[in-house]
Coordinates of C-alpha atoms in Angstrom, one line a residue:
Chain A
X83 CA 0.0 0.0 0.0
X84 CA 1.5 3.4 -1.0
X85 CA 2.1 6.0 1.7
X86 CA -1.0 8.2 2.0
X87 CA -0.6 11.9 1.2
X88 CA -0.2 14.2 4.3
X89 CA -1.8 17.6 4.6
X90 CA -0.4 19.8 7.3
X91 CA -2.5 22.7 8.5
X92 CA -0.3 25.2 10.4
X93 CA 3.3 25.6 9.2
X94 CA 4.9 27.0 12.4
X95 CA 7.8 25.2 14.2
X96 CA 6.1 21.8 14.5
X97 CA 3.9 21.7 11.4
X98 CA 6.5 23.3 9.2
X99 CA 9.2 20.9 10.5
X100 CA 6.9 17.9 9.9
X101 CA 6.0 19.0 6.3
X102 CA 9.7 19.8 5.5
X103 CA 10.8 16.4 6.9
X104 CA 8.2 14.5 4.9
X105 CA 9.1 16.4 1.7
X106 CA 12.8 15.7 2.3
X107 CA 11.9 12.0 2.7
X108 CA 10.1 12.1 -0.7
X109 CA 6.6 11.6 0.8
X110 CA 3.6 13.3 -0.8
X111 CA 2.9 16.3 1.4
X112 CA 1.0 19.6 1.2
X113 CA 0.5 22.4 3.7
X114 CA -1.5 25.4 4.5
X115 CA -1.1 28.3 6.9
X116 CA -3.0 31.6 7.3
X117 CA 0.3 33.4 7.3
X118 CA 1.7 33.9 3.7
X119 CA 5.3 34.0 5.1
X120 CA 4.9 30.6 6.6
X121 CA 3.4 29.3 3.3
X122 CA 6.4 30.7 1.4
X123 CA 8.9 29.1 3.7
X124 CA 7.2 25.7 3.4
X125 CA 7.1 26.0 -0.4
X126 CA 10.8 26.7 -0.3
X127 CA 11.3 23.5 1.6
X128 CA 9.5 21.5 -1.1
X129 CA 6.0 21.5 0.4
X130 CA 3.0 21.9 -2.0
X131 CA 0.6 24.7 -0.8
X132 CA -3.0 23.6 -1.0
X133 CA -6.4 24.3 0.6
X134 CA -7.6 20.8 -0.3
X135 CA -6.8 18.3 2.5
X136 CA -6.6 14.6 1.9
X137 CA -5.0 11.4 3.2
X138 CA -3.8 12.2 6.8
X139 CA -4.6 15.8 7.8
X140 CA -2.3 17.1 10.6
X141 CA -3.6 20.0 12.7
X142 CA -0.5 21.8 13.8
X143 CA -2.0 24.9 15.3
X144 CA -2.2 26.2 18.8
X145 CA -4.8 24.6 21.1
X146 CA -7.2 27.6 21.0
X147 CA -7.2 27.5 17.2
X148 CA -7.8 23.7 16.9
X149 CA -11.6 24.0 16.5
X150 CA -11.5 26.5 13.7
X151 CA -8.3 25.4 11.9
X152 CA -10.3 23.8 9.1
X153 CA -12.5 26.8 8.4
X154 CA -12.3 27.8 4.8
X155 CA -10.4 24.6 3.8
X156 CA -11.9 21.6 1.9
X157 CA -11.3 18.2 3.6
X158 CA -11.8 14.8 2.0
X159 CA -14.6 13.2 4.0
X160 CA -12.5 10.0 4.2
X161 CA -9.4 11.7 5.5
X162 CA -7.8 10.7 8.8
X163 CA -7.4 13.7 11.2
X164 CA -4.6 14.0 13.8
X165 CA -3.1 16.9 15.8
X166 CA 0.1 17.8 17.6
X167 CA -1.4 19.5 20.6
X168 CA 0.3 19.3 24.0
X169 CA -2.9 18.1 25.9
X170 CA -5.1 15.3 24.6
X171 CA -8.3 14.8 26.5
X172 CA -9.8 18.3 25.7
X173 CA -8.7 18.0 22.0
X174 CA -10.2 14.5 21.9
X175 CA -13.5 15.8 23.2
X176 CA -13.5 18.6 20.5
X177 CA -12.1 16.8 17.5
X178 CA -13.6 13.5 18.3
X179 CA -17.0 15.1 18.2
X180 CA -16.3 16.7 14.9
X181 CA -14.5 13.8 13.1
X182 CA -15.6 10.6 15.0
X183 CA -13.4 7.6 14.6
X184 CA -11.4 9.4 11.8
X185 CA -9.6 11.4 14.6
X186 CA -6.4 10.1 16.2
X187 CA -4.8 12.4 18.8
X188 CA -1.1 12.9 18.8
X189 CA 1.7 14.7 20.6
X190 CA 5.3 14.7 19.5
X191 CA 7.5 15.4 22.6
X192 CA 9.8 17.9 20.9
X193 CA 9.9 21.5 20.0
X194 CA 12.0 24.2 21.5
X195 CA 11.4 27.6 23.2
X196 CA 11.5 29.1 19.7
X197 CA 8.3 29.1 17.6
X198 CA 6.9 30.0 14.2
X199 CA 8.1 29.2 10.7
X200 CA 11.6 30.7 11.3
X201 CA 12.1 27.9 13.8
X202 CA 11.4 25.1 11.3
X203 CA 13.9 22.2 11.5
X204 CA 13.3 19.0 9.4
X205 CA 15.4 17.0 12.0
X206 CA 13.2 18.1 14.9
X207 CA 11.5 14.7 15.3
X208 CA 14.6 12.5 15.0
X209 CA 14.7 10.3 18.1
X210 CA 11.7 12.1 19.8
X211 CA 8.9 10.2 21.4
X212 CA 5.5 10.8 19.7
X213 CA 2.5 9.9 21.9
X214 CA -0.4 8.6 19.8
X215 CA -3.8 8.1 21.3
X216 CA -5.5 4.7 21.1
X217 CA -8.9 5.1 22.6
X218 CA -11.5 2.3 22.9
X219 CA -13.1 3.4 19.6
X220 CA -10.0 4.5 17.7
X221 CA -9.8 2.9 14.2
X222 CA -6.5 0.9 14.4
X223 CA -5.9 1.2 10.7
X224 CA -6.0 5.0 10.9
X225 CA -3.8 4.9 14.0
X226 CA -1.2 2.9 12.1
X227 CA -1.4 5.4 9.2
X228 CA -0.5 8.3 11.6
X229 CA 2.1 6.2 13.3
X230 CA 3.8 5.5 10.0
X231 CA 4.1 9.3 9.4
X232 CA 5.8 9.7 12.9
X233 CA 8.1 6.8 12.1
X234 CA 8.9 8.3 8.7
X235 CA 10.3 11.5 10.3
X236 CA 12.5 9.5 12.8
X237 CA 10.2 9.6 15.9
X238 CA 9.3 6.6 18.1
X239 CA 5.6 6.1 18.7
X240 CA 4.2 5.7 22.2
X241 CA 0.7 4.2 22.3
X242 CA -1.4 5.9 25.0
X243 CA -4.9 6.9 25.9
X244 CA -5.6 10.6 26.1
X245 CA -6.1 10.3 29.9
X246 CA -2.8 8.5 30.4
X247 CA -1.0 11.0 28.2
X248 CA -2.4 14.0 30.1
X249 CA -1.4 12.5 33.5
X250 CA 2.1 11.7 32.3
X251 CA 2.7 15.1 30.6
X252 CA 1.4 16.8 33.8
X253 CA 4.3 15.2 35.7
X254 CA 7.0 15.9 33.2
X255 CA 6.0 19.2 31.6
X256 CA 3.3 21.1 33.5
X257 CA 4.8 20.5 36.9
X258 CA 8.4 21.5 35.9
X259 CA 7.0 24.7 34.4
X260 CA 5.1 25.6 37.6
X261 CA 8.0 24.8 39.8
X262 CA 10.4 26.8 37.7
X263 CA 8.0 29.7 38.0
X264 CA 7.8 29.2 41.8
X265 CA 11.6 29.0 42.2
X266 CA 12.1 32.2 40.2
X267 CA 9.3 34.1 41.9
X268 CA 10.6 33.0 45.4
X269 CA 14.1 34.0 44.5
X270 CA 12.7 37.4 43.4
X271 CA 11.1 37.7 46.8
X272 CA 14.5 36.8 48.4
X273 CA 15.9 39.9 46.8
X274 CA 18.6 41.3 44.5
X275 CA 21.4 39.7 46.5
X276 CA 20.0 36.2 45.8
X277 CA 19.6 36.9 42.1
X278 CA 23.1 38.4 41.8
X279 CA 24.5 35.2 43.3
X280 CA 22.4 32.9 41.1
X281 CA 24.6 30.5 39.1
X282 CA 24.2 27.2 37.2
X283 CA 21.7 25.4 39.4
X284 CA 19.2 28.3 39.4
X285 CA 19.6 28.9 35.7
X286 CA 18.9 25.2 34.9
X287 CA 16.0 25.0 37.3
X288 CA 14.3 28.1 35.9
X289 CA 15.1 27.8 32.2
X290 CA 11.7 26.7 31.0
X291 CA 9.9 29.7 32.6
X292 CA 11.9 31.8 30.2
X293 CA 9.3 30.7 27.6
X294 CA 6.4 32.9 26.5
X295 CA 4.1 33.2 29.6
X296 CA 1.0 32.8 27.4
X297 CA 2.3 29.5 26.1
X298 CA 3.2 28.3 29.6
X299 CA -0.2 29.4 31.1
X300 CA -2.1 27.6 28.3
X301 CA 0.1 24.5 28.9
X302 CA -0.7 24.3 32.7
X303 CA -4.3 25.6 32.7
X304 CA -5.2 23.4 29.6
X305 CA -4.3 20.3 31.7
X306 CA -5.4 21.7 35.1
X307 CA -6.8 18.5 36.7
X308 CA -3.8 16.2 36.0
X309 CA -1.4 19.1 36.7
X310 CA -2.9 19.7 40.2
X311 CA -2.7 15.9 41.0
X312 CA 1.0 15.8 39.8
X313 CA 1.8 18.9 41.8
X314 CA 0.3 17.3 44.9
X315 CA 2.7 14.4 44.4
X316 CA 5.6 16.9 44.4
X317 CA 4.3 18.5 47.5
X318 CA 4.2 15.1 49.2
X319 CA 7.8 14.4 48.1
X320 CA 8.9 17.6 49.7
X321 CA 7.7 16.4 53.1
X322 CA 10.2 13.5 53.1
X323 CA 13.5 13.7 54.9
X324 CA 15.9 15.4 52.5
X325 CA 18.6 12.8 52.3
X326 CA 15.9 10.2 51.3
X327 CA 14.4 12.6 48.8
X328 CA 17.8 13.5 47.3
X329 CA 18.7 9.8 46.9
X330 CA 15.4 8.9 45.3
X331 CA 15.4 11.9 42.9
X332 CA 18.9 11.1 41.9
X333 CA 18.1 7.5 41.2
X334 CA 15.2 8.4 38.9
X335 CA 17.3 11.1 37.1
X336 CA 20.2 8.8 36.3
X337 CA 18.3 5.6 35.8
X338 CA 19.2 3.9 32.6
X339 CA 17.4 0.6 32.4
X340 CA 18.7 -0.6 29.1
X341 CA 16.2 -1.8 26.4
X342 CA 15.2 -4.9 24.7
X343 CA 13.5 -5.3 21.4
X344 CA 9.9 -6.6 21.3
X345 CA 7.3 -7.5 18.7
X346 CA 3.8 -6.4 19.5
X347 CA 0.7 -7.7 17.7
X348 CA -1.6 -5.1 16.1
X349 CA -3.9 -5.1 19.1
X350 CA -5.0 -2.2 21.2
X351 CA -4.4 -3.8 24.6
X352 CA -0.9 -5.0 23.6
X353 CA 0.1 -1.6 22.2
X354 CA -1.1 0.3 25.2
X355 CA 0.8 -2.2 27.5
X356 CA 3.9 -1.3 25.6
X357 CA 3.4 2.4 26.2
X358 CA 2.6 1.8 29.9
X359 CA 5.8 -0.2 30.3
X360 CA 7.8 2.9 29.1
X361 CA 8.4 1.5 25.6
X362 CA 7.9 2.7 22.1
X363 CA 7.2 1.5 18.6
X364 CA 10.1 1.9 16.1
X365 CA 8.9 0.0 13.0
X366 CA 5.8 -1.2 11.3
X367 CA 5.9 -4.7 9.9
X368 CA 3.2 -6.7 8.1
X369 CA 1.2 -8.2 11.0
X370 CA 2.9 -6.5 14.0
X371 CA 5.0 -3.6 15.0
X372 CA 8.5 -3.8 16.4
X373 CA 9.6 -1.7 19.3
X374 CA 11.5 -1.7 22.6
X375 CA 10.7 -1.7 26.4
X376 CA 13.0 -0.9 29.3
X377 CA 14.8 -3.9 30.7
X378 CA 13.6 -3.0 34.2
X379 CA 10.3 -1.2 34.7
Chain B
X1055 CA 52.2 47.0 48.3
X1056 CA 53.1 43.8 46.5
X1057 CA 50.5 41.1 46.2
X1058 CA 50.7 38.7 49.2
X1059 CA 51.5 35.1 48.5
X1060 CA 48.6 32.7 48.3
X1061 CA 48.7 29.2 49.8
X1062 CA 45.9 26.9 48.6
X1063 CA 45.0 23.8 50.7
X1064 CA 43.0 21.4 48.6
X1065 CA 43.8 21.2 44.9
X1066 CA 40.5 19.8 43.5
X1067 CA 38.3 21.5 41.0
X1068 CA 38.0 24.8 42.9
X1069 CA 41.4 25.0 44.7
X1070 CA 43.3 23.6 41.8
X1071 CA 41.7 26.1 39.4
X1072 CA 42.4 29.0 41.7
X1073 CA 46.1 28.0 42.1
X1074 CA 46.5 27.5 38.4
X1075 CA 44.8 30.8 37.6
X1076 CA 47.0 32.7 40.0
X1077 CA 50.1 30.9 38.7
X1078 CA 49.1 31.9 35.1
X1079 CA 48.6 35.5 36.3
X1080 CA 52.2 35.5 37.6
X1081 CA 51.1 35.7 41.3
X1082 CA 53.1 34.0 44.0
X1083 CA 51.1 30.8 44.8
X1084 CA 51.8 27.5 46.5
X1085 CA 49.5 24.6 47.1
X1086 CA 49.0 21.4 49.1
X1087 CA 46.7 18.4 48.8
X1088 CA 46.7 15.1 50.6
X1089 CA 46.4 13.4 47.2
X1090 CA 49.8 13.1 45.4
X1091 CA 48.0 13.1 42.0
X1092 CA 46.4 16.4 42.7
X1093 CA 49.8 17.8 43.9
X1094 CA 51.4 16.6 40.6
X1095 CA 48.7 18.2 38.5
X1096 CA 49.1 21.5 40.3
X1097 CA 52.9 21.4 40.0
X1098 CA 52.4 20.9 36.2
X1099 CA 50.3 24.0 36.2
X1100 CA 53.1 26.0 37.8
X1101 CA 52.1 25.9 41.4
X1102 CA 54.8 25.4 44.0
X1103 CA 54.0 22.5 46.4
X1104 CA 54.5 23.4 50.0
X1105 CA 53.4 22.5 53.5
X1106 CA 54.3 25.9 54.8
X1107 CA 51.3 28.3 54.5
X1108 CA 51.7 32.0 54.4
X1109 CA 50.0 35.2 53.1
X1110 CA 46.5 34.4 52.2
X1111 CA 45.6 30.7 53.1
X1112 CA 42.7 29.4 51.0
X1113 CA 40.9 26.3 52.4
X1114 CA 39.5 24.6 49.3
X1115 CA 38.4 21.4 50.9
X1116 CA 34.9 19.8 51.3
X1117 CA 32.9 21.2 54.3
X1118 CA 33.4 18.1 56.5
X1119 CA 37.2 18.4 56.1
X1120 CA 37.3 22.2 56.9
X1121 CA 38.2 21.8 60.6
X1122 CA 41.1 19.4 60.0
X1123 CA 42.5 20.7 56.7
X1124 CA 45.4 22.4 58.4
X1125 CA 46.5 19.3 60.4
X1126 CA 50.1 18.5 59.7
X1127 CA 50.7 21.8 57.9
X1128 CA 52.6 24.9 59.2
X1129 CA 50.7 28.1 59.1
X1130 CA 52.2 31.6 59.5
X1131 CA 50.5 33.0 62.6
X1132 CA 49.9 36.3 60.7
X1133 CA 48.3 34.7 57.7
X1134 CA 44.8 35.5 56.6
X1135 CA 42.6 32.5 56.3
X1136 CA 39.7 32.2 53.8
X1137 CA 37.7 29.3 52.4
X1138 CA 35.5 28.4 49.4
X1139 CA 32.7 26.5 51.2
X1140 CA 29.2 26.6 49.9
X1141 CA 27.7 27.6 53.3
X1142 CA 29.1 30.3 55.5
X1143 CA 27.5 30.6 59.0
X1144 CA 28.6 27.1 60.1
X1145 CA 32.1 27.6 58.7
X1146 CA 32.3 31.1 60.3
X1147 CA 31.5 29.5 63.6
X1148 CA 34.2 26.9 63.2
X1149 CA 37.0 28.8 61.5
X1150 CA 36.2 32.1 63.3
X1151 CA 36.7 30.3 66.6
X1152 CA 40.1 28.9 65.4
X1153 CA 41.5 32.0 63.6
X1154 CA 39.6 35.0 65.0
X1155 CA 39.6 38.1 62.9
X1156 CA 42.2 36.6 60.6
X1157 CA 39.3 34.6 59.0
X1158 CA 37.4 35.9 56.0
X1159 CA 34.7 33.5 54.7
X1160 CA 34.3 33.2 50.9
X1161 CA 32.2 31.4 48.3
X1162 CA 32.9 31.6 44.6
X1163 CA 29.6 30.9 42.7
X1164 CA 31.0 28.6 40.1
X1165 CA 32.1 25.0 39.7
X1166 CA 30.5 22.3 37.7
X1167 CA 29.1 18.9 38.3
X1168 CA 32.6 17.5 37.8
X1169 CA 35.1 17.5 40.7
X1170 CA 38.6 16.7 41.6
X1171 CA 41.9 17.8 40.1
X1172 CA 41.0 16.4 36.6
X1173 CA 38.3 19.1 36.5
X1174 CA 40.7 22.0 37.0
X1175 CA 40.1 25.0 34.7
X1176 CA 42.1 28.2 35.3
X1177 CA 39.2 30.2 33.6
X1178 CA 36.6 28.8 36.0
X1179 CA 36.3 32.1 38.0
X1180 CA 36.2 34.5 35.0
X1181 CA 32.9 36.5 35.3
X1182 CA 31.7 34.5 38.4
X1183 CA 30.4 36.2 41.5
X1184 CA 32.5 35.5 44.6
X1185 CA 30.6 36.1 47.9
X1186 CA 33.0 37.4 50.5
X1187 CA 31.9 37.8 54.1
X1188 CA 32.2 41.0 55.9
X1189 CA 31.1 40.4 59.5
X1190 CA 31.0 43.1 62.2
X1191 CA 34.4 42.1 63.4
X1192 CA 36.0 41.3 60.1
X1193 CA 39.4 43.0 59.5
X1194 CA 38.7 45.1 56.4
X1195 CA 42.3 45.0 55.3
X1196 CA 42.3 41.2 55.3
X1197 CA 38.9 41.3 53.5
X1198 CA 40.5 43.5 50.8
X1199 CA 43.5 41.1 50.4
X1200 CA 41.1 38.2 49.8
X1201 CA 39.0 40.3 47.5
X1202 CA 42.0 41.2 45.4
X1203 CA 42.7 37.5 44.9
X1204 CA 39.2 36.9 43.6
X1205 CA 39.5 40.0 41.3
X1206 CA 42.9 38.7 40.1
X1207 CA 41.3 35.6 38.7
X1208 CA 38.4 37.4 37.0
X1209 CA 35.7 37.1 39.6
X1210 CA 33.4 39.9 40.8
X1211 CA 33.3 40.3 44.6
X1212 CA 29.9 40.4 46.4
X1213 CA 30.2 41.8 50.0
X1214 CA 27.8 39.9 52.3
X1215 CA 27.3 38.7 55.8
X1216 CA 27.4 35.0 56.4
X1217 CA 23.7 35.0 57.3
X1218 CA 22.8 36.9 54.2
X1219 CA 24.8 34.6 52.1
X1220 CA 23.2 31.5 53.5
X1221 CA 19.7 32.9 53.0
X1222 CA 20.4 33.9 49.4
X1223 CA 22.1 30.6 48.5
X1224 CA 19.2 28.7 50.0
X1225 CA 16.9 30.3 47.5
X1226 CA 19.1 29.9 44.4
X1227 CA 20.9 26.6 45.2
X1228 CA 19.5 24.4 48.0
X1229 CA 15.9 24.9 46.8
X1230 CA 16.5 24.2 43.2
X1231 CA 18.3 21.0 44.2
X1232 CA 15.4 19.9 46.5
X1233 CA 12.8 20.7 43.9
X1234 CA 14.7 18.9 41.2
X1235 CA 14.8 15.8 43.4
X1236 CA 11.0 16.1 44.1
X1237 CA 10.1 16.5 40.4
X1238 CA 12.2 13.5 39.5
X1239 CA 10.9 11.4 42.4
X1240 CA 7.3 12.3 41.6
X1241 CA 7.8 11.5 37.9
X1242 CA 9.2 8.2 39.0
X1243 CA 6.0 7.6 41.0
X1244 CA 3.9 8.6 38.0
X1245 CA 5.5 5.6 36.2
X1246 CA 7.5 4.4 33.2
X1247 CA 5.2 6.0 30.7
X1248 CA 5.8 9.5 32.1
X1249 CA 9.6 9.0 32.1
X1250 CA 9.5 7.7 28.6
X1251 CA 7.7 10.9 27.4
X1252 CA 10.1 13.2 29.4
X1253 CA 11.7 15.7 27.1
X1254 CA 13.5 19.1 27.5
X1255 CA 11.6 20.7 30.3
X1256 CA 11.9 17.6 32.5
X1257 CA 15.6 17.3 31.7
X1258 CA 16.3 21.0 32.5
X1259 CA 14.3 20.9 35.7
X1260 CA 16.1 17.8 37.0
X1261 CA 19.6 18.4 35.7
X1262 CA 21.1 19.4 39.1
X1263 CA 19.9 16.2 40.9
X1264 CA 22.2 14.3 38.5
X1265 CA 25.0 15.4 40.8
X1266 CA 26.5 13.1 43.5
X1267 CA 23.7 12.7 46.1
X1268 CA 26.3 13.0 49.0
X1269 CA 27.2 16.4 47.7
X1270 CA 23.6 17.5 47.3
X1271 CA 22.7 16.2 50.7
X1272 CA 25.6 18.0 52.3
X1273 CA 24.5 21.2 50.4
X1274 CA 20.9 21.1 51.7
X1275 CA 21.4 19.7 55.2
X1276 CA 24.4 22.0 55.8
X1277 CA 22.2 25.0 55.2
X1278 CA 19.0 23.5 56.7
X1279 CA 17.4 26.5 58.4
X1280 CA 17.7 28.9 55.5
X1281 CA 16.8 26.1 53.0
X1282 CA 13.6 25.3 55.0
X1283 CA 12.6 29.0 55.0
X1284 CA 13.3 29.3 51.3
X1285 CA 11.3 26.2 50.5
X1286 CA 8.3 27.6 52.4
X1287 CA 8.5 30.6 50.1
X1288 CA 8.3 28.3 47.1
X1289 CA 5.3 26.4 48.7
X1290 CA 3.5 29.7 49.2
X1291 CA 4.2 30.7 45.6
X1292 CA 2.6 27.4 44.5
X1293 CA -0.7 28.4 46.2
X1294 CA -1.1 31.4 43.9
X1295 CA -3.3 31.3 40.8
X1296 CA -1.2 29.7 38.0
X1297 CA -1.4 32.5 35.4
X1298 CA -0.1 35.0 38.1
X1299 CA 2.6 32.7 39.2
X1300 CA 3.8 32.0 35.6
X1301 CA 3.8 35.8 34.8
X1302 CA 5.8 36.6 38.0
X1303 CA 8.3 33.7 37.6
X1304 CA 8.8 34.7 33.9
X1305 CA 9.5 38.3 34.8
X1306 CA 12.1 37.3 37.4
X1307 CA 13.8 34.9 35.0
X1308 CA 14.1 37.3 32.1
X1309 CA 14.7 40.5 34.1
X1310 CA 17.7 42.4 32.9
X1311 CA 18.0 45.6 34.8
X1312 CA 21.1 47.0 33.2
X1313 CA 24.0 48.2 35.3
X1314 CA 25.7 51.4 36.4
X1315 CA 29.2 51.8 37.7
X1316 CA 29.6 53.0 41.2
X1317 CA 32.4 53.9 43.6
X1318 CA 32.2 52.6 47.1
X1319 CA 34.2 53.8 50.1
X1320 CA 36.2 51.2 52.0
X1321 CA 33.5 51.0 54.6
X1322 CA 31.7 47.9 55.8
X1323 CA 28.2 49.4 55.7
X1324 CA 28.7 50.8 52.2
X1325 CA 30.1 47.6 50.9
X1326 CA 27.3 45.5 52.3
X1327 CA 24.8 47.9 50.9
X1328 CA 26.3 47.3 47.4
X1329 CA 25.9 43.5 47.9
X1330 CA 22.3 43.8 49.1
X1331 CA 21.4 46.0 46.1
X1332 CA 22.5 43.1 43.8
X1333 CA 25.9 44.7 42.9
X1334 CA 29.5 43.6 42.9
X1335 CA 33.0 44.9 43.3
X1336 CA 35.1 44.8 40.1
X1337 CA 38.2 46.8 41.0
X1338 CA 40.3 47.9 43.9
X1339 CA 41.5 51.5 43.8
X1340 CA 43.5 53.4 46.4
X1341 CA 40.8 54.7 48.7
X1342 CA 37.7 53.0 47.4
X1343 CA 36.5 50.1 45.2
X1344 CA 34.8 50.3 41.9
X1345 CA 31.8 48.2 41.1
X1346 CA 28.3 48.1 39.6
X1347 CA 24.7 47.9 40.8
X1348 CA 21.6 47.0 38.8
X1349 CA 19.8 50.1 37.4
X1350 CA 16.6 48.9 38.9
X1351 CA 16.5 47.0 42.2

């Protein structure tokens, strides 16, 4: 079966990088953006510019624009729709209602503090994990079509449910952003002397709060329930004796379990079990996928 | 007045770098370390190896070794004694009792996760802040002698009291280490899926807890009172509405107040005021020091 065409809506850092990477790989890809400069940049990277969307349609727009991203565009009624949004349950509610089982939610775990078409990088996805939602009613064939696009640009696919994704991302993204903000704000309270002495550990700990506050606020408020739960886990950790806390945190940070290769049948439960074990899919074969899991959980 | 000789005890990353930097600057410097390999490395960098300590004696040993670092060495009874320890009130209590007003506490805000004589770098101090304690009974002439050594290796000197130093460092070092541990430990609780999705923000937020846990534990428990107070400030920040917290944290992280040059008389109150304003000393002149303060506090 030939690779389906891909239509990317939104040609900023993520969408532009995806379209450019697919074009570089010789895959059929078109793109659209409301910004003519983004369209021109994509065209220069070998991406056809079209308002007609077909094959796999990738919504690569900010979360608030997700519901209206297709306005004024023509979409093939058989197209598969996916997105690259950083939170999944709210997008599933919205796009699942609009597109039914043609929608497959996704979230590539990459991107930098830069944004827009000037930050496009066709190698952005190489080696990144790409969470891909497999709900009870997801069409597995459509899920595989989207997975193949992620694999084609060098990512590893992590099968998840939207709820599992949002819980995990709260712990490893929302919470670090909130704590970076709290460390910086508290150091500001401590005064100019503290800030003038600030060196490497403060700079590392607060780096992510250097991002656009509107982006960070959307990230944490858009995933508010799971983020509050994850923050409570951090609060509980801070009640432990410090030597214990330091030892445990260090062990998690430096853990390197090793990996072993596995073959997983094309079955929702088996694929989700791979994701829950901390593994990822690296290759599609005829009747199964190949991937890896950590040696120790 | 010629520059006084400097005797560095402990030739690991900080002490070895200081001795090598002074040797490179043509200043009279000797060193000692219990480890023959560290002595050999320093000798190769042009540092004389001697057990007789004179001029300004720099204790560049881990905190637990501070009290016994001079055992078996001969120290000139007129020598000025300083240290490079990361906490100041406990060291002041110990070394102040031993050396009286000949002791001046110091803490250069640099160093990396590496340690030992193989991590020596003569440029380590260039542009770094070097906190230097000015207590009520500190001999200002001795303080200036130590300050000149810090300036000679490219650091900027921040006049502080030991208590002010420890409060400030709690906010910008102990707290980031504790929160990094808590974020990592909580992500570990969240499970393998969360860790497998972890990308840039998690790695930045937890980088410092990749350091040796014994070092981190000493850092936080050695400054326990101020660290607990600073941690309470972070907890209070986390109770604020998230958009407010994000906006404030971002503002502190990206603040760049600009600087203006100032001249400060050789007077304890004036020097401490410079440090409290977030400024630093950059040059010794005859009857005053030159430095800078942020344009806005």
